[in-house]
XYZ file of C-alpha atoms in Angstrom:
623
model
C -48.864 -58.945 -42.260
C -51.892 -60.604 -40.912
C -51.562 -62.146 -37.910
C -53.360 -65.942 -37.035
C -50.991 -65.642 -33.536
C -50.570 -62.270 -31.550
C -46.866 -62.172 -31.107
C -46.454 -61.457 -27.671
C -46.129 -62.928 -24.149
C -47.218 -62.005 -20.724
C -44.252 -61.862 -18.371
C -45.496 -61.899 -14.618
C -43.320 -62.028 -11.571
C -45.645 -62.111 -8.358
C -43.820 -61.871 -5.819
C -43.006 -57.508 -7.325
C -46.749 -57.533 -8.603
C -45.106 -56.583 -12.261
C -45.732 -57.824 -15.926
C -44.245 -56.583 -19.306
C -44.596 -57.869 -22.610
C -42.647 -59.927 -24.424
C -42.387 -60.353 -28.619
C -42.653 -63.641 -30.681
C -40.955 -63.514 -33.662
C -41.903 -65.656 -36.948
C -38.284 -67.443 -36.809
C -39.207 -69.069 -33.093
C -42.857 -69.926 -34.311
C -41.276 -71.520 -37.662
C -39.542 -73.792 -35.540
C -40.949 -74.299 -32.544
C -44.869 -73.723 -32.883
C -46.378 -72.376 -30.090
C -47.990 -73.931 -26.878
C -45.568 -76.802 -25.324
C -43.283 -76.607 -28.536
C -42.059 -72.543 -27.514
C -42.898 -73.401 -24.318
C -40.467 -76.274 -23.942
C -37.701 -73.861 -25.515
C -38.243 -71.353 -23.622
C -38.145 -73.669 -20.333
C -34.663 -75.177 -21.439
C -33.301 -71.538 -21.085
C -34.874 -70.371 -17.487
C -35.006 -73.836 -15.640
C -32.799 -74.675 -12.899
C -32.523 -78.363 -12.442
C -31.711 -77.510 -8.345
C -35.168 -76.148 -7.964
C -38.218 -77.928 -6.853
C -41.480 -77.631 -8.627
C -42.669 -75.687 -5.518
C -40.181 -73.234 -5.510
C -41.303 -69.481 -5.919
C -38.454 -69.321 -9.098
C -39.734 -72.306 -10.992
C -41.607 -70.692 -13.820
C -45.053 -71.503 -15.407
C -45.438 -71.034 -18.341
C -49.170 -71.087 -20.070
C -48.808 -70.937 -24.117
C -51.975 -71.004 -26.509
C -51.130 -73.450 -29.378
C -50.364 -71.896 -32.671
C -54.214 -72.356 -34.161
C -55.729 -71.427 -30.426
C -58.181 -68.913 -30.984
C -59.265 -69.883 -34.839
C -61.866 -71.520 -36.325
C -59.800 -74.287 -37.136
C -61.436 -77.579 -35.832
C -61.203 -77.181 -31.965
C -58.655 -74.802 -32.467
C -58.428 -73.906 -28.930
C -56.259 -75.585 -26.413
C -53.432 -74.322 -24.078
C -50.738 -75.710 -21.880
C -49.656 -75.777 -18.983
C -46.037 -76.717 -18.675
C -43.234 -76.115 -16.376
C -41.782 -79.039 -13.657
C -43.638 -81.700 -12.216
C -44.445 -81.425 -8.378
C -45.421 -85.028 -9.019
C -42.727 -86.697 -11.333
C -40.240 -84.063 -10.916
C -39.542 -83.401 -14.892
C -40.868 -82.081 -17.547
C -44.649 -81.705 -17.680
C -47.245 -80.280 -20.064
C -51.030 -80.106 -19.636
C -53.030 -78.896 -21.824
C -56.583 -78.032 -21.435
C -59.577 -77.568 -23.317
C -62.758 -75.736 -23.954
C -63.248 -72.181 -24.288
C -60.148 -69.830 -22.350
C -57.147 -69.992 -24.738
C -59.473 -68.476 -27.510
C -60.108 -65.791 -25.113
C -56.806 -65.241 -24.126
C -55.847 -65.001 -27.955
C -58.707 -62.324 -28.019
C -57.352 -60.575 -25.318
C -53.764 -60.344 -27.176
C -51.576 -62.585 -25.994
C -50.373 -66.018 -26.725
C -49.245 -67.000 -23.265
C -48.217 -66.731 -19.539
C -44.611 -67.080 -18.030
C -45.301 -66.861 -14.640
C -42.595 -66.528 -11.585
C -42.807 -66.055 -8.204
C -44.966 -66.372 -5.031
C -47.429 -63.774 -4.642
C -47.451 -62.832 -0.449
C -51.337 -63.321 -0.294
C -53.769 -65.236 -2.438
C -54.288 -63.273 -5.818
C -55.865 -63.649 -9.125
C -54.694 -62.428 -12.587
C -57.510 -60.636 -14.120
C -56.926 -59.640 -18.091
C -59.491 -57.622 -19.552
C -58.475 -57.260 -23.199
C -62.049 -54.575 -23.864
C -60.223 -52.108 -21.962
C -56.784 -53.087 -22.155
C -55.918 -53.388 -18.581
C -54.314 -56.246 -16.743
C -54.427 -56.453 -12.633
C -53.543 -58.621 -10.185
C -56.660 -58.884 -7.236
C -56.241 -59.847 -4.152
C -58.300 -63.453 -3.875
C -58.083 -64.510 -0.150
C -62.085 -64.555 -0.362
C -61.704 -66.891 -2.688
C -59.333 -69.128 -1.243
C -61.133 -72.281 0.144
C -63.336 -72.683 -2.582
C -64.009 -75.285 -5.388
C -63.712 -73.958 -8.997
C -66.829 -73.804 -10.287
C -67.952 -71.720 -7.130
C -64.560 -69.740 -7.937
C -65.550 -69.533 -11.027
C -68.986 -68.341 -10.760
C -67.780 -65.051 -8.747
C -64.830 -64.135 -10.567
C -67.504 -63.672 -13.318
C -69.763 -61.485 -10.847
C -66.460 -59.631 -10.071
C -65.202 -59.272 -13.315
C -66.851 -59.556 -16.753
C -69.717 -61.980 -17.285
C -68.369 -63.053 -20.867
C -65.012 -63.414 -19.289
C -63.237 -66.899 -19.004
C -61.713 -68.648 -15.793
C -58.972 -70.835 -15.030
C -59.035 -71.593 -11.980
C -57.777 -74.281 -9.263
C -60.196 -75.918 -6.102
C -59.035 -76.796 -2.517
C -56.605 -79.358 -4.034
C -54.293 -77.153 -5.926
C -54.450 -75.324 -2.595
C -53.379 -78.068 -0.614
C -50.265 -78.573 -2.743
C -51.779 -82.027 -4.159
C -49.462 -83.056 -6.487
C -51.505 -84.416 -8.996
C -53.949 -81.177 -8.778
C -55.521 -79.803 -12.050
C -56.439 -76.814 -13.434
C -59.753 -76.249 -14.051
C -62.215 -74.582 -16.585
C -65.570 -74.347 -17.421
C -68.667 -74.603 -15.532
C -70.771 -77.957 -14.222
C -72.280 -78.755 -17.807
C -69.013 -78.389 -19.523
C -65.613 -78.804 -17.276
C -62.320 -79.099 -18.847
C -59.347 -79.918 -17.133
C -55.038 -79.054 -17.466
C -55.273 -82.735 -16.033
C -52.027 -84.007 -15.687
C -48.686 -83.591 -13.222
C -50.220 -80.918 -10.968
C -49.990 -78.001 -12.318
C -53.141 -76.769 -10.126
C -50.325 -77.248 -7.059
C -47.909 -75.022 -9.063
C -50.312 -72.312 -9.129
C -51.423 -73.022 -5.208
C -47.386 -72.761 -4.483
C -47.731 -69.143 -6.237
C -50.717 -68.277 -4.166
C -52.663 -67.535 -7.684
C -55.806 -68.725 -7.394
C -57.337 -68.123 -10.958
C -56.517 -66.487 -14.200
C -59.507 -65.009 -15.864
C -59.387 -63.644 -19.475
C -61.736 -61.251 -22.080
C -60.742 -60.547 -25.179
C -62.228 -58.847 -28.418
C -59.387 -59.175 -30.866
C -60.076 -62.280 -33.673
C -56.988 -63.456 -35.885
C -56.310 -62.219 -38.492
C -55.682 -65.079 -41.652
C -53.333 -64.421 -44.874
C -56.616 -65.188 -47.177
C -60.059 -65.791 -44.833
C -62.581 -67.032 -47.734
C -60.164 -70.220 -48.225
C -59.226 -70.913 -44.709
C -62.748 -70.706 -44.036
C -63.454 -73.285 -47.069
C -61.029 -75.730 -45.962
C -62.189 -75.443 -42.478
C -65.879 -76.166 -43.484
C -65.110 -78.985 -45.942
C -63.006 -80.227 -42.728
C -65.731 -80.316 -40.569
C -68.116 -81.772 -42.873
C -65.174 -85.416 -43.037
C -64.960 -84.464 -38.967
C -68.611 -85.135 -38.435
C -69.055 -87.709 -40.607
C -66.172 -89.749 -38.879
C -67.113 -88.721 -35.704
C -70.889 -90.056 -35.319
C -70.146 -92.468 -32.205
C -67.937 -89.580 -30.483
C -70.179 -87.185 -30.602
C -73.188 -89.397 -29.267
C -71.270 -91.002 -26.876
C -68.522 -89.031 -25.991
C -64.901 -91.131 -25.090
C -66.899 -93.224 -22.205
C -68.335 -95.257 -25.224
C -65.505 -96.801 -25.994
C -65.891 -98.742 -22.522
C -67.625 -102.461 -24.191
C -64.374 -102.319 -26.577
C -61.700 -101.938 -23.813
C -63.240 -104.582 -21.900
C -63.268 -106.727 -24.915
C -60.088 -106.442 -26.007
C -58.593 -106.594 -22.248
C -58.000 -103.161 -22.616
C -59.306 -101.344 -19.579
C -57.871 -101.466 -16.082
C -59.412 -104.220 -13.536
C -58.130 -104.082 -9.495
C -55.296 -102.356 -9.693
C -54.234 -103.643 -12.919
C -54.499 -107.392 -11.678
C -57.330 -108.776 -13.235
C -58.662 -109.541 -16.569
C -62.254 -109.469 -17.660
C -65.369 -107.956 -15.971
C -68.041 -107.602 -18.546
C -70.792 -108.087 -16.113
C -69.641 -104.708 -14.223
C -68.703 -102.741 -17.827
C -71.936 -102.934 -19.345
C -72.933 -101.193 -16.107
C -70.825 -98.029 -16.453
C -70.515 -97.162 -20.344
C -71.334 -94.682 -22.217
C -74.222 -96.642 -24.029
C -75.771 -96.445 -20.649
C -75.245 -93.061 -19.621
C -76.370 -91.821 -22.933
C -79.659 -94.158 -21.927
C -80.004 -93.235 -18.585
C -78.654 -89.752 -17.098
C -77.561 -87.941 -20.477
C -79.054 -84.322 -20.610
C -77.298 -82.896 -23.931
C -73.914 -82.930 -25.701
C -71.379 -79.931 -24.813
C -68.810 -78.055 -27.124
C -65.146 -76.708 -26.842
C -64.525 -73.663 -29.267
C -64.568 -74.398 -32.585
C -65.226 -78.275 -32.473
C -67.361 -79.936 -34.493
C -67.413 -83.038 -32.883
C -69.021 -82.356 -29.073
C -67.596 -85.263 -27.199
C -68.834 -83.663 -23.851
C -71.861 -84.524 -22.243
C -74.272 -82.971 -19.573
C -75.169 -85.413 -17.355
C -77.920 -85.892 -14.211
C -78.503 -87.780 -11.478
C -82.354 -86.711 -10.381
C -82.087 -88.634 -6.992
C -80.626 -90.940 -4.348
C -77.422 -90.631 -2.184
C -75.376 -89.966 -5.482
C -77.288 -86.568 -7.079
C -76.096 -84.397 -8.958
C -76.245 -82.086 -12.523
C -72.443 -81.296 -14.419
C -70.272 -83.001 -16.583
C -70.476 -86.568 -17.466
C -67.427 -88.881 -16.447
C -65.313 -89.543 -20.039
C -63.337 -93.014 -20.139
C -60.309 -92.670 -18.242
C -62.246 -91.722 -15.385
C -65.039 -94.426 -15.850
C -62.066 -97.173 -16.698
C -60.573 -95.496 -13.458
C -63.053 -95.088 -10.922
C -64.833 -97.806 -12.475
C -62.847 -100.790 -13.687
C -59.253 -100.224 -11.598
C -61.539 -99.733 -8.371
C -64.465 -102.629 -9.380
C -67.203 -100.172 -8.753
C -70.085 -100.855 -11.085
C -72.549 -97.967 -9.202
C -72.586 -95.267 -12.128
C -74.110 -92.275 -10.480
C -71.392 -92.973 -7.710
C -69.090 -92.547 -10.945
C -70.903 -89.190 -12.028
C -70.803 -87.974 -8.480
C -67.309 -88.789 -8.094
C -66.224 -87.095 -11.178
C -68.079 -83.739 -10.001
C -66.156 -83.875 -7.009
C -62.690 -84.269 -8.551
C -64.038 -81.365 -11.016
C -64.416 -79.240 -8.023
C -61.490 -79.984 -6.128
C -59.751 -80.012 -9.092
C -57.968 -83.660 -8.916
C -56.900 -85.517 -11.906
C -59.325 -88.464 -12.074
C -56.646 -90.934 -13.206
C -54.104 -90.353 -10.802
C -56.832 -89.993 -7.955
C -58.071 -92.969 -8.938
C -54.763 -94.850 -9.512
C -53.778 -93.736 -6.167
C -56.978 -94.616 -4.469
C -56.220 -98.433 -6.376
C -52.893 -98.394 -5.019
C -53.958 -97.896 -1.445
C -56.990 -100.472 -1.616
C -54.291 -103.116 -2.736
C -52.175 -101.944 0.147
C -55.453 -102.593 2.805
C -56.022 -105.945 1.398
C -52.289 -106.681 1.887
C -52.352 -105.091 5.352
C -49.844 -102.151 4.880
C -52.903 -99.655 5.209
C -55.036 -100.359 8.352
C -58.842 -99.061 9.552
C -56.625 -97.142 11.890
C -55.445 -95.360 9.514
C -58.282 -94.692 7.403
C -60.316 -93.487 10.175
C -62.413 -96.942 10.803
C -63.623 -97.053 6.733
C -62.978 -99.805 5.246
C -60.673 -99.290 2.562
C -61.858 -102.119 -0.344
C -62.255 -102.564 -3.401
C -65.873 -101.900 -5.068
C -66.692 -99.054 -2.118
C -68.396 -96.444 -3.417
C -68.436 -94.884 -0.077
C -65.006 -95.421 0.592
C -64.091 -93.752 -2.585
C -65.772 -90.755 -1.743
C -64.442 -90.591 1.350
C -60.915 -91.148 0.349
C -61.412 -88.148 -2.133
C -62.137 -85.777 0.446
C -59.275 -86.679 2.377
C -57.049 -86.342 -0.460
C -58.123 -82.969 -1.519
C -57.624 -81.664 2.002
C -54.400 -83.540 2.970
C -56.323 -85.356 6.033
C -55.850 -88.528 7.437
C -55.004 -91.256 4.696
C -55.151 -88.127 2.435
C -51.922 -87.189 3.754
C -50.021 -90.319 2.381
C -51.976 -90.391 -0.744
C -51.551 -86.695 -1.703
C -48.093 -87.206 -3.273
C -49.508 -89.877 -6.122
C -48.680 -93.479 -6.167
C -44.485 -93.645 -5.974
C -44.475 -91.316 -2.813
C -47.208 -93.237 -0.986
C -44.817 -96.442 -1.871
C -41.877 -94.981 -0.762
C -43.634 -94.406 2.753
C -45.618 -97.634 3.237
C -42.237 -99.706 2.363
C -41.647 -103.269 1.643
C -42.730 -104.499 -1.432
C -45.487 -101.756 -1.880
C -44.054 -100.625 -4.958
C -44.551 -103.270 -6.556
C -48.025 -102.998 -7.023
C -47.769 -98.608 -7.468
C -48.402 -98.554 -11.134
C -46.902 -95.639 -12.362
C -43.891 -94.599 -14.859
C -41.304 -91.741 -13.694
C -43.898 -90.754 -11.080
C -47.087 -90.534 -13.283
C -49.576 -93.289 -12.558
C -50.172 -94.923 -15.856
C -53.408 -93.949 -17.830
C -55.572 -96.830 -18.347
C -54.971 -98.297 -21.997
C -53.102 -101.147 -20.932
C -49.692 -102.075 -22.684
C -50.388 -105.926 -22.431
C -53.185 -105.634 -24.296
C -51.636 -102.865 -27.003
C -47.746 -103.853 -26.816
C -46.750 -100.810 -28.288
C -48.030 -98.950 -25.657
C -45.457 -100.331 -23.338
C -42.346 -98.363 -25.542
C -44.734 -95.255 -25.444
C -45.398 -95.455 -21.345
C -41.825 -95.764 -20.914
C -40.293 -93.074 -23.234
C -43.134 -90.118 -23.180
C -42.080 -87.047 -22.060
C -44.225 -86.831 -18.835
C -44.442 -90.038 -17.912
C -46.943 -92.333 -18.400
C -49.162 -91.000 -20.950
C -52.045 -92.270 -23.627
C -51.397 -88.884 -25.731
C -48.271 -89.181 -26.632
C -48.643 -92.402 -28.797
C -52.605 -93.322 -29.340
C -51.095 -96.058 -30.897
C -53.800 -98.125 -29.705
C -55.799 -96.581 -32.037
C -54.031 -99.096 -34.537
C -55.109 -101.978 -32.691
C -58.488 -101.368 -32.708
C -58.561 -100.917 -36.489
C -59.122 -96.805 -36.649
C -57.955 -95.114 -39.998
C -54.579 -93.389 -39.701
C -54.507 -91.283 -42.585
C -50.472 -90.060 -43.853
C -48.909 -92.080 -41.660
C -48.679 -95.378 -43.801
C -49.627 -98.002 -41.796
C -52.559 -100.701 -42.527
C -55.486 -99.825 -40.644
C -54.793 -102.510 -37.940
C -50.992 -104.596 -36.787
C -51.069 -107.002 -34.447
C -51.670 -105.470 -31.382
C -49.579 -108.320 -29.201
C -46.345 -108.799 -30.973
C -43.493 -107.582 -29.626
C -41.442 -106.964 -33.203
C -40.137 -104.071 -34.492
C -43.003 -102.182 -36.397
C -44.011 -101.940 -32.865
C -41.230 -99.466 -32.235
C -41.703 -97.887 -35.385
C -45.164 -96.853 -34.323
C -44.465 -95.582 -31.700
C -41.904 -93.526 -33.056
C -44.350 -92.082 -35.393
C -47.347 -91.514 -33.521
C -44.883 -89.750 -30.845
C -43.799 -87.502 -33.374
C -46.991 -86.434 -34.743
C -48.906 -86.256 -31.588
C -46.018 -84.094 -30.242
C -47.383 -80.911 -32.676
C -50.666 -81.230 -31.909
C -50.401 -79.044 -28.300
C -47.652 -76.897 -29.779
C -50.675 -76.226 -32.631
C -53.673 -75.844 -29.843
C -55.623 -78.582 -31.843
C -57.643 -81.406 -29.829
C -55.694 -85.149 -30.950
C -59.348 -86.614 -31.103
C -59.549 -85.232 -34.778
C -57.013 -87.491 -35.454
C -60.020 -90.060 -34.453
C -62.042 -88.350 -37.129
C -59.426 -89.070 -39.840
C -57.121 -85.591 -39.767
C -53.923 -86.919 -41.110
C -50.413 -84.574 -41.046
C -51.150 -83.167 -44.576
C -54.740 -82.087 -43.114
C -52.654 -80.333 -40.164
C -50.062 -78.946 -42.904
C -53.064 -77.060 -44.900
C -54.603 -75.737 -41.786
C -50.943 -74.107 -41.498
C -50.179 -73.404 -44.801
C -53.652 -70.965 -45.674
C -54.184 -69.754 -42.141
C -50.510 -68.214 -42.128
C -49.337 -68.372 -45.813
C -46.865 -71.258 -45.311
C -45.740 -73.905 -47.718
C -45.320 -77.077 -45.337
C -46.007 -80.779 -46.187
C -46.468 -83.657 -43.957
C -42.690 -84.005 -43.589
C -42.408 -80.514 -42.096
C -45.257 -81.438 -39.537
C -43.681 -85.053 -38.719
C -39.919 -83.075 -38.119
C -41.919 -80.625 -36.163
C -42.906 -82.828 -33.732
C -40.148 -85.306 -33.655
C -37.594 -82.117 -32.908
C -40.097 -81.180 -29.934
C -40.213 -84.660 -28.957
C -35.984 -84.619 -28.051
C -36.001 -81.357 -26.937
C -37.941 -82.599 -24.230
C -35.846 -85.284 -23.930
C -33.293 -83.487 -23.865
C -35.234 -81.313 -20.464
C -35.597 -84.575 -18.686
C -31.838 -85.347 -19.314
C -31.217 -82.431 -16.827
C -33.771 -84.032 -14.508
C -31.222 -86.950 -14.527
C -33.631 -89.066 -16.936
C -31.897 -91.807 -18.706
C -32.541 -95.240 -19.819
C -32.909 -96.952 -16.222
C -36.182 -94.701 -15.888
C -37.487 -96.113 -19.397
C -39.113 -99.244 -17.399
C -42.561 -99.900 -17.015
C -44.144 -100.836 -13.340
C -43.604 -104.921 -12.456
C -47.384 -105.196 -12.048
C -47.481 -104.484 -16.390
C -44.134 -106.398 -17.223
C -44.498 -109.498 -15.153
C -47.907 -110.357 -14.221
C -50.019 -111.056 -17.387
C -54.124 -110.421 -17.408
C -55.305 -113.809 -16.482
C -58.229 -114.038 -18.677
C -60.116 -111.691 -21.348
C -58.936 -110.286 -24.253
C -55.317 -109.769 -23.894
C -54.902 -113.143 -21.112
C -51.270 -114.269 -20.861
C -49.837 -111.214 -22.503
C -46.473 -109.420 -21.753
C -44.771 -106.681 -23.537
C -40.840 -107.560 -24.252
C -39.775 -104.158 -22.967
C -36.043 -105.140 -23.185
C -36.627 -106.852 -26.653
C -38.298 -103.440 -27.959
C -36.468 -100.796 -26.503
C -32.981 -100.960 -28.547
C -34.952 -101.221 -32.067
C -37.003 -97.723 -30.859
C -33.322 -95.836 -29.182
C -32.008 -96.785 -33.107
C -35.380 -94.865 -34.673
C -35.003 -91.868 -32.336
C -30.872 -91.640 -33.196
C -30.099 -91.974 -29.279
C -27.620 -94.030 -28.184
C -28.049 -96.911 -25.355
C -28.270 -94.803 -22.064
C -31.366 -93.002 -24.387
C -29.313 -89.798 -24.807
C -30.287 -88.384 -28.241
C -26.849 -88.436 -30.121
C -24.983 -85.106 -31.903
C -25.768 -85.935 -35.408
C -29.198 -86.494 -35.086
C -30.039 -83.315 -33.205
C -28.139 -81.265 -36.239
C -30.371 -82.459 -38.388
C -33.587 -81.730 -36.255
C -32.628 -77.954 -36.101
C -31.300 -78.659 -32.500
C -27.655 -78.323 -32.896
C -27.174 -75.898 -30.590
C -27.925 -78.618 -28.014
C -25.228 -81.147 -29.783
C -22.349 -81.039 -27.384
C -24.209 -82.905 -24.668
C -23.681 -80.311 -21.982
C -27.358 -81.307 -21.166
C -26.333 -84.785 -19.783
C-alpha cells in the first residue's frame, strides 16, 4: 500500500551509542496521528513521574506530524515533546521550516531519544546512503546555531538539514529552543526548553538527508485538492504574507491586546506604530521566506545596514515584537531585530526571555533586584542596552543570568516576598502575549492547555477580532469580554481542533487562511485513502487533548493549577481597548470541566474517556 508516512521510528539510547528501528502500524496512526498525538501515547507508557526533565532516562521524543513531508499546505512540522525542564509536565514544541520533510525523506517519522551521551555528539542521518552515526561534536560545543549549523553542512551533506541548539541549550536554560534554519529563515521548537533537554543529553544537533518522497493512495487528486487549496490559502492570506504575524501589532494595541510593562499597563500607541510590521516591511524588509510546502510565506528577511544595532537574518514575528517591544516599553526596532538574532543564536525562546527579562525589571523598580546584582546596569524598563545585556547573561548563566535562567516562577521563588505576584506565568510557562482581559476566553485556555500558558492551543482570539472560522459554527465574531458560557464552549472547541494540527505536521496559521476541519479531513482522506469527516478530526483532537491531561495528572496537575497569574485576574488594563476588564475565571471554569466530561478537581471522568477511545485509561490509576 502506498505510504504518505514511513512507518518506522528511530530508537536511540546515547549513553550505549545504539539505535534500532521501530514499526508504526496503521491501527496507532488511526487513532493517534502522528507528531505529539503518538508521541503523547507513547510518553504515557515510558515516563516516570520520579524523574526530572534533566535526567539521562527521561526520553525525547521528536515525531514528524502525519502530513510532514507532503505537499500538503506547509505540510512540514515536527515536535518536540517529552517533560518540561521549565514547567515540569508535559511539553510539546513543534517547529517549522524545512527538517521534518527531510527526515520523512530520510525514512523515518521520528526520534525517541534516551540517555546522556559521555561527550558532546551529534546524530547525523544520511538517508542517500542509508547510514546513521553518531559524531563526536565537542568542536562544536560553544557555538551558536547558525554557526553550528553552517559546519555540520561542511561536515556532512550540503543539502542536509540541521537541528541544532546554541550556548543556551548548553547551559541547561530552561526555556532553551531548538533551532533550525539559517539567518534569513530561522525556525524555532520554541517552547518549554527542549534545547536544555538535548544539552542534558550532550547532543548538540541532529542533522537529516533524505531522498525518499511519500507515496499517496491516488497523486493526480491529492495534488488537485492541494492546488485548489492553495489558490483559497493565498487569497486569504494577502496581509500574512506581506507582513508576516508582526502586522498584526496596530490591532493588538487597539483592542488592548498586546502586553504593556509587565502586563500592567494599557495603551501605548505612540511606541506601537514604532515597532510593527507596517514599518518593518517599510523600513528594513529584504524579502519574504518559506517553510516547505507553504503557500503563504509569513517569514521575512530583514536588515539593519548600520548603527549600534546591525545586522542581516530573520525578522522579529509578533510575540517577540509584543515581547521585547510592548511588555519591556522599548520602541527602538533595530534593537528589536538585533535582539531577536541573538535569541536565534543562543537559541532562547523570545517570549519567555522576554517575560523573564519583564519580570526582573518590575523586580528593580520594586527594589528586590539591585545594580549590585546586575553588575552596575541599570535594570529598567525601555533599555535597549540593558536588554541586551541581560540576554547574554541569561544564555551563559552569569550574573543576574543565573536567577533568570530558570523562567519567571523559579526567579520568584528565589527573590521572595510578594515577587510572584507580578511573575506572569501559568504552571511554569510565562504567558504568551494575547492577553485574556482583553479576549476572556483566553483566560479558560491559559489555564487548562496542556503546556501551560499557550496562544496555540485555543486561537480563540481569532473570534474576537472577527476572522472566519470555517466548520466550527460560530458567527464570525462573540463578544470578546463576556464572561458567559459560549466562552467555555470555545474554548473547548478550538482546543480540540488545534490539538490535531501538530499530531498532522500542518502550520495552525492556515486556519487564518480559512482551512476549516472538513478541509483537514480531505487532506486525510485522498492522501491516505481514508473516509473521515469533521467529526473524526474534532474527536481526534479532543481524545489527544485528555490524554495529555491525563500525562499532567501524573505530574500532580489538578484543578488548583488551573489559575491564571494575579497580575491577569485582579488588576484590570487601566485604559485602551480592553480598560477595566477581568476574566471570571471561577465563574467560567465549572461550565468548561462540564464540556470536557471532567469532574471538579479537572480529572477527566471514566465514561467520557470510553467514548474517546481512551478506556484503557478509565480506572483512574493515573490520578
Amino acid at each position: 500500500m502506498p505510504y504518505v508516512y514511513a512507518g518506522r521510528l528511530l530508537q536511540l539510547d546515547l549513553v550505549e551509542g545504539r539505535w534500532s528501528d521501530l514499526p508504526i502500524t496503521e491501527d496507532q496512526v488511526q487513532q493517534w496521528a502522528l507528531g505529539s498525538g503518538l508521541a503523547a501515547r507513547m510518553f504515557y507508557d515510558i515516563m516516570d513521574p520520579a524523574l526530572d526533565a534533566f535526567d539521562p532516562r527521561s526520553p525525547l521524543l521528536i515525531f514528524n506530524g502525519l502530513l510532514s513531508g507532503t505537499f500538503a499546505p506547509t505540510g512540514c512540522r515536527s515536535s518536540f515533546c517529552g517533560r518540561s525542564p521549565l514547567t515540569g509536565i508535559w511539553n510539546e514544541a513543534n517547529l517549522g521550516s524545512h527538517w521534518g520533510a527531510e527526515l520523512r525523506f530520510a525514512g523515518y517519522d521520528g526520534l525517541i531519544i534516551t540517555g546522556r551521551a559521555r561527550e558532546p555528539v551529534y546524530l547525523w542521518i544520511d538517508g542517500i546512503n542509508g547510514t546513521i552515526e553518531l559524531r563526536p561534536a565537542q568542536h562544536l560545543w560553544g557555538t551558536d546555531h547558525y554557526e553550528t549549523s553552517e559546519r555540520l553542512l561542511a561536515e556532512t551533506d550540503g543539502r542536509a538539514k540541521v537541528a541544532s541548539i546554541g550556548q543556551a541549550g548548553e547551559n541547561l536554560v530552561r526555556f532553551a529552543n531548538v533551532m533550525r534554519g539559517g539567518p534569513s529563515h530561522a525556525r524555532t521548537a520554541g517552547r518549554g526548553g527542549m534545547g536544555a533537554v538535548m544539552g542534558s543529553k550532550n547532543l548538540k544537533a541532529i542533522v537529516v538527508r533524505g531522498k525518499n518522497r511519500p507515496e499517496y493512495v491516488d497523486f493526480k487528486d491529492f495534488n488537485q485538492f492541494v492546488r485548489e487549496t492553495n489558490a483559497w490559502l493565498k487569497d486569504n492570506s494577502v496581509a500574512l504574507s506581506k507582513l508576516g504575524t508582526a502586522g498584526g501589532v496596530p490591532t493588538t494595541e487597539r483592542t488592548g491586546d498586546i502586553p504593556l510593562k509587565n502586563w500592567f499597563e494599557g495603551a501605548w500607541p505612540e511606541g506601537t506604530s514604532k515597532i510593527s510590521g507596517q514599518v518593518i516591511h517599510e523600513t528594513i524588509w529584504v524579502k519574504h521566506t518559506f517553510c516547505f510546502a507553504c503557500p503563504i510565506g509569513c517569514g521575512k528577511e530583514v536588515e539593519v545596514k548600520e548603527g549600534p544595532y546591525k545586522m542581516h537574518g530573520h525578522g522579529p514575528e509578533y510575540e517577540t515584537l509584543a515581547g521585547f517591544g510592548g511588555n519591556l516599553k522599548n520602541d527602538n526596532l533595530d534593537s528589536i531585530a538585533k535582539i531577536n538574532d541573538l535569541c536565534n543564536r543562543y537559541g532562547l525562546d523570545t517570549i519567555s526571555t522576554s517575560a523573564t527579562i519583564a519580570f526582573a525589571m518590575e523586580a528593580f523598580e520594586k527594589g528586590y533586584i539591585t545594580r549590585a546584582d546586575t553588575g552596575g546596569v541599570e535594570l529598567v524598563f525601555g533599555n535597549e542596552d540593558a536588554i541586551i545585556d541581560t540576554i547574554h547573561k541569561i544564555a551563559y548563566r552569569q550574573g543576574i543570568g543565573e536567577l533568570l535562567a530558570d523562567g519567571t516562577r523559579a526567579a520568584a521563588q528565589k527573590l521572595g516576598g510578594d515577587a510572584w505576584t507580578f511573575a506572569v506565568h501559568v504552571k511554569g510557562m510565562e504567558v504568551p502575549y494575547h492577553d485574556p482581559r482583553a479576549f476572556v476566553s483566553m483566560a479558560i485556555n491559559y489555564a487548562t492547555s496542556s503546556r501551560g500558558a499557550c496562544h496555540l492551543e485555543a486561537l480563540t482570539y481569532w473570534n474576537g477580532l472577527g476572522i472566519p472560522q470555517p466548520g466550527l459554527g460560530y458567527p464570525d465574531a462573540l463578544d470578546r469580554f463576556g464572561s458567559e458560557p459560549y466562552q467555555a464552549k470555545l474554548c473547548y472547541d478550538w482546543q480540540n481542533y488545534m490539538a490535531t494540527y501538530n499530531p498532522l505536521g500542518l502550520c495552525k496559521f492556515i486556519f487564518k487562511g480559512s482551512v476549516g476541519p472538513d478541509t483537514v479531513a480531505e487532506f486525510l482522506n485522498k492522501a491516505l485513502g481514508w473516509n473521515w469527516k469533521t467529526e473524526d478530526v474534532m474527536r481526534l483532537g479532543e481524545r489527544l487533548f485528555n490524554l495529555k491531561r491525563l500525562i499532567n495528572m501524573r505530574y500532580g496537575i489538578s484543578r488548583k493549577d488551573d489559575i491564571l497569574p494575579p497580575r491577569l485576574l485582579s488588576h484590570a488594563r487601566p485604559d485602551g481597548g480592553a480598560a477595566d476588564i477581568l476574566p471570571d475565571l471561577n465563574k467560567m471554569l465549572p461550565w468548561y470541566y462540564e464540556l470536557r466530561g471532567w469532574d471538579d478537581q479537572g480529572f477527566p471522568m471514566p465514561e467520557r474517556l470510553i467514548a474517546l477511545g481512551l478506556g484503557e485509561f478509565a480506572d483512574g490509576s493515573g490520578r
